[in-house]
Amino acid sequence: AVELMTTDHLTPAQKAGSELFLGSGGWGFGIAVDGGRDDLATRPGRFGWAGGLGTTAAADPSEGLVGVLFTQAAMTSPRPPRVFQDFWTTVYAAIDD
């Protein structure tokens, strides 16, 4: 069930024109799924959601990582606010390999 939930089920035709919203990722059963490495925070197999009302949450099974950020600022554009990217950059930078 988890594998089905976290697997991209969109076809290339369904993804066409949605790159701003999905990046190289797609959509599982009710959750966004990263498909490629668009930036530091997007990795294949990572899944989660960035909400328009100021939240972001994701799980990265390959790193054994779960991150959640709650803010009190609604998004004002289709791109997530800078604080989201700063949060994920800090999270991944803190991993001690």
XYZ file of N, CA and C in Angstrom:
291
model
N 0.828 -1.193 0.000
C 0.000 0.000 0.000
C 0.875 1.260 0.000
N 1.948 1.250 0.809
C 2.820 2.423 0.862
C 3.514 2.629 -0.476
N 3.953 1.549 -1.092
C 4.608 1.665 -2.394
C 3.667 2.269 -3.429
N 2.420 1.850 -3.447
C 1.452 2.419 -4.373
C 1.191 3.896 -4.068
N 1.116 4.225 -2.793
C 0.874 5.600 -2.388
C 2.003 6.529 -2.815
N 3.233 6.044 -2.784
C 4.398 6.884 -3.030
C 4.995 6.699 -4.417
N 4.252 6.091 -5.331
C 4.684 5.908 -6.712
C 3.923 6.888 -7.598
N 4.629 7.549 -8.494
C 4.012 8.491 -9.425
C 3.078 7.743 -10.376
N 1.818 8.174 -10.430
C 0.828 7.537 -11.291
C 0.399 8.420 -12.456
N 1.018 9.574 -12.626
C 0.643 10.463 -13.720
C 1.341 10.055 -15.011
N 0.640 10.214 -16.105
C 1.219 9.949 -17.422
C 1.942 11.210 -17.894
N 2.839 11.077 -18.871
C 3.503 12.275 -19.415
C 2.493 13.313 -19.926
N 1.406 12.872 -20.513
C 0.387 13.819 -20.997
C -0.254 14.586 -19.837
N -0.464 13.922 -18.712
C -1.052 14.590 -17.555
C -0.080 15.581 -16.923
N 1.224 15.318 -17.040
C 2.242 16.196 -16.464
C 2.554 17.396 -17.346
N 2.244 17.310 -18.625
C 2.577 18.373 -19.573
C 2.006 19.707 -19.101
N 2.884 20.693 -18.985
C 2.468 22.029 -18.588
C 2.385 22.250 -17.086
N 2.694 21.231 -16.297
C 2.587 21.378 -14.839
C 3.952 21.389 -14.156
N 5.007 21.659 -14.904
C 6.356 21.616 -14.353
C 6.540 22.595 -13.192
N 5.906 23.767 -13.273
C 6.030 24.744 -12.193
C 5.487 24.173 -10.888
N 4.431 23.404 -10.980
C 3.800 22.827 -9.800
C 4.481 21.530 -9.356
N 4.804 20.657 -10.307
C 5.331 19.334 -9.971
C 6.847 19.204 -10.098
N 7.512 20.117 -10.774
C 8.937 19.927 -11.061
C 9.103 18.679 -11.894
N 10.046 17.833 -11.545
C 10.223 16.570 -12.273
C 9.436 15.444 -11.604
N 8.663 15.781 -10.590
C 7.923 14.769 -9.832
C 6.567 14.457 -10.418
N 5.754 13.843 -9.588
C 4.428 13.447 -10.005
C 3.507 13.339 -8.817
N 2.547 12.457 -8.940
C 1.514 12.357 -7.925
C 1.217 10.895 -7.627
N 1.345 10.539 -6.365
C 0.965 9.205 -5.915
C -0.497 9.222 -5.508
N -0.886 8.389 -4.582
C -2.259 8.387 -4.096
C -2.372 9.402 -2.967
N -2.655 10.662 -3.320
C -2.867 11.706 -2.339
C -1.621 12.414 -1.847
N -0.486 12.222 -2.538
C 0.755 12.827 -2.059
C 1.693 13.091 -3.241
N 2.446 14.187 -3.155
C 3.415 14.509 -4.198
C 4.626 13.587 -4.073
N 5.173 13.189 -5.209
C 6.311 12.273 -5.255
C 7.418 12.916 -6.088
N 8.620 13.041 -5.518
C 9.747 13.595 -6.273
C 10.222 12.568 -7.292
N 10.478 13.043 -8.509
C 10.925 12.136 -9.554
C 12.385 12.282 -9.897
N 12.959 13.424 -9.609
C 14.358 13.667 -9.941
C 14.966 14.647 -8.976
N 16.169 15.041 -9.267
C 16.893 15.950 -8.378
C 16.844 17.355 -8.976
N 15.769 18.104 -8.696
C 15.611 19.465 -9.206
C 16.430 20.468 -8.398
N 16.619 20.195 -7.124
C 17.414 21.052 -6.245
C 17.873 20.201 -5.063
N 18.451 20.815 -4.056
C 18.987 20.064 -2.922
C 17.917 19.216 -2.232
N 16.710 19.727 -2.148
C 15.679 19.056 -1.358
C 14.867 18.029 -2.134
N 14.932 18.023 -3.433
C 14.154 17.032 -4.181
C 15.038 15.864 -4.558
N 14.568 14.682 -4.222
C 15.322 13.455 -4.480
C 14.344 12.367 -4.898
N 14.737 11.523 -5.833
C 13.853 10.417 -6.205
C 13.474 9.596 -4.971
N 12.192 9.291 -4.846
C 11.714 8.502 -3.713
C 11.217 9.334 -2.550
N 11.515 10.617 -2.518
C 11.037 11.510 -1.454
C 9.581 11.842 -1.755
N 8.764 11.902 -0.717
C 7.358 12.235 -0.931
C 6.864 13.142 0.186
N 5.859 13.939 -0.134
C 5.312 14.864 0.848
C 4.423 15.895 0.200
N 4.357 17.074 0.835
C 3.471 18.109 0.333
C 3.913 19.467 0.843
N 3.858 20.471 -0.038
C 4.030 21.866 0.357
C 2.666 22.517 0.215
N 2.109 22.944 1.316
C 0.755 23.491 1.309
C 0.722 24.989 1.114
N -0.293 25.454 0.439
C -0.446 26.862 0.134
C -0.677 27.746 1.349
N -0.995 27.157 2.473
C -1.231 27.951 3.678
C -0.024 27.980 4.612
N 1.158 27.623 4.081
C 2.387 27.829 4.832
C 2.983 26.619 5.506
N 2.683 25.419 5.014
C 3.284 24.227 5.607
C 4.037 23.436 4.547
N 5.024 22.698 4.990
C 5.715 21.754 4.120
C 6.080 20.541 4.966
N 5.892 19.372 4.397
C 6.231 18.132 5.091
C 6.671 17.122 4.045
N 7.673 16.335 4.384
C 8.152 15.310 3.460
C 8.857 14.210 4.221
N 8.883 13.044 3.592
C 9.629 11.903 4.108
C 10.600 11.459 3.018
N 11.814 11.168 3.428
C 12.846 10.683 2.513
C 13.328 9.334 3.054
N 12.734 8.231 2.574
C 13.094 6.912 3.094
C 14.573 6.573 2.936
N 15.219 7.055 1.883
C 16.624 6.715 1.680
C 17.522 7.324 2.756
N 17.075 8.406 3.389
C 17.843 9.047 4.456
C 17.261 8.763 5.834
N 16.129 8.048 5.897
C 15.464 7.822 7.173
C 15.008 9.135 7.791
N 14.484 10.020 6.964
C 14.230 11.402 7.353
C 12.765 11.784 7.185
N 12.242 12.510 8.167
C 10.936 13.143 8.071
C 11.121 14.578 8.527
N 10.618 15.523 7.744
C 10.716 16.932 8.108
C 9.362 17.599 7.971
N 9.055 18.490 8.909
C 7.793 19.230 8.894
C 8.090 20.671 9.292
N 7.559 21.621 8.537
C 7.700 23.040 8.855
C 6.322 23.680 8.801
N 5.954 24.368 9.865
C 4.702 25.115 9.919
C 5.036 26.602 9.997
N 4.451 27.391 9.113
C 4.613 28.838 9.195
C 3.224 29.455 9.307
N 3.178 30.742 9.457
C 1.900 31.438 9.528
C 1.716 32.369 8.342
N 2.371 32.058 7.239
C 2.301 32.892 6.048
C 1.844 32.063 4.861
N 0.723 32.454 4.284
C 0.221 31.755 3.102
C 1.130 32.049 1.909
N 1.205 31.089 0.997
C 2.004 31.273 -0.206
C 1.335 32.339 -1.073
N 2.164 33.131 -1.748
C 1.637 34.199 -2.604
C 1.937 33.966 -4.079
N 2.538 32.822 -4.403
C 2.825 32.477 -5.791
C 2.862 30.955 -5.908
N 2.916 30.437 -7.138
C 2.996 28.977 -7.299
C 4.297 28.388 -6.766
N 5.328 29.193 -6.661
C 6.609 28.718 -6.115
C 6.582 28.820 -4.596
N 7.103 27.803 -3.917
C 7.136 27.864 -2.449
C 7.978 29.049 -1.966
N 7.669 29.578 -0.794
C 8.457 30.692 -0.273
C 9.891 30.276 0.046
N 10.766 31.234 0.080
C 12.198 30.986 0.320
C 12.438 30.205 1.610
N 11.613 30.451 2.626
C 11.808 29.763 3.913
C 11.677 28.249 3.746
N 10.853 27.776 2.815
C 10.738 26.333 2.578
C 12.077 25.785 2.088
N 12.657 26.435 1.081
C 13.944 25.968 0.542
C 15.032 26.062 1.593
N 15.042 27.148 2.370
C 16.037 27.285 3.441
C 15.895 26.175 4.473
N 14.658 25.839 4.820
C 14.400 24.763 5.780
C 14.967 23.442 5.274
N 14.616 23.067 4.042
C 15.075 21.781 3.501
C 16.580 21.767 3.284
N 17.161 22.896 2.892
C 18.619 22.969 2.754
C 19.289 22.688 4.095
N 18.766 23.289 5.149
C 19.317 23.090 6.490
C 19.147 21.651 6.948
N 17.995 21.082 6.687
C 17.720 19.686 7.080
C 18.721 18.751 6.419
N 18.894 18.864 5.107
C 19.798 17.945 4.410
C 21.259 18.230 4.745
N 21.593 19.489 5.011
C 22.971 19.827 5.393
C 23.330 19.251 6.761
N 22.326 19.024 7.606
C 22.570 18.518 8.952
C 22.785 17.008 9.005
N 22.546 16.321 7.900
C 22.739 14.862 7.887
C 24.225 14.551 8.005
N 24.566 13.737 8.968
C 25.968 13.367 9.235
C 26.217 11.979 8.649
N 26.857 11.938 7.481
C 27.138 10.640 6.837
C 28.388 10.038 7.357
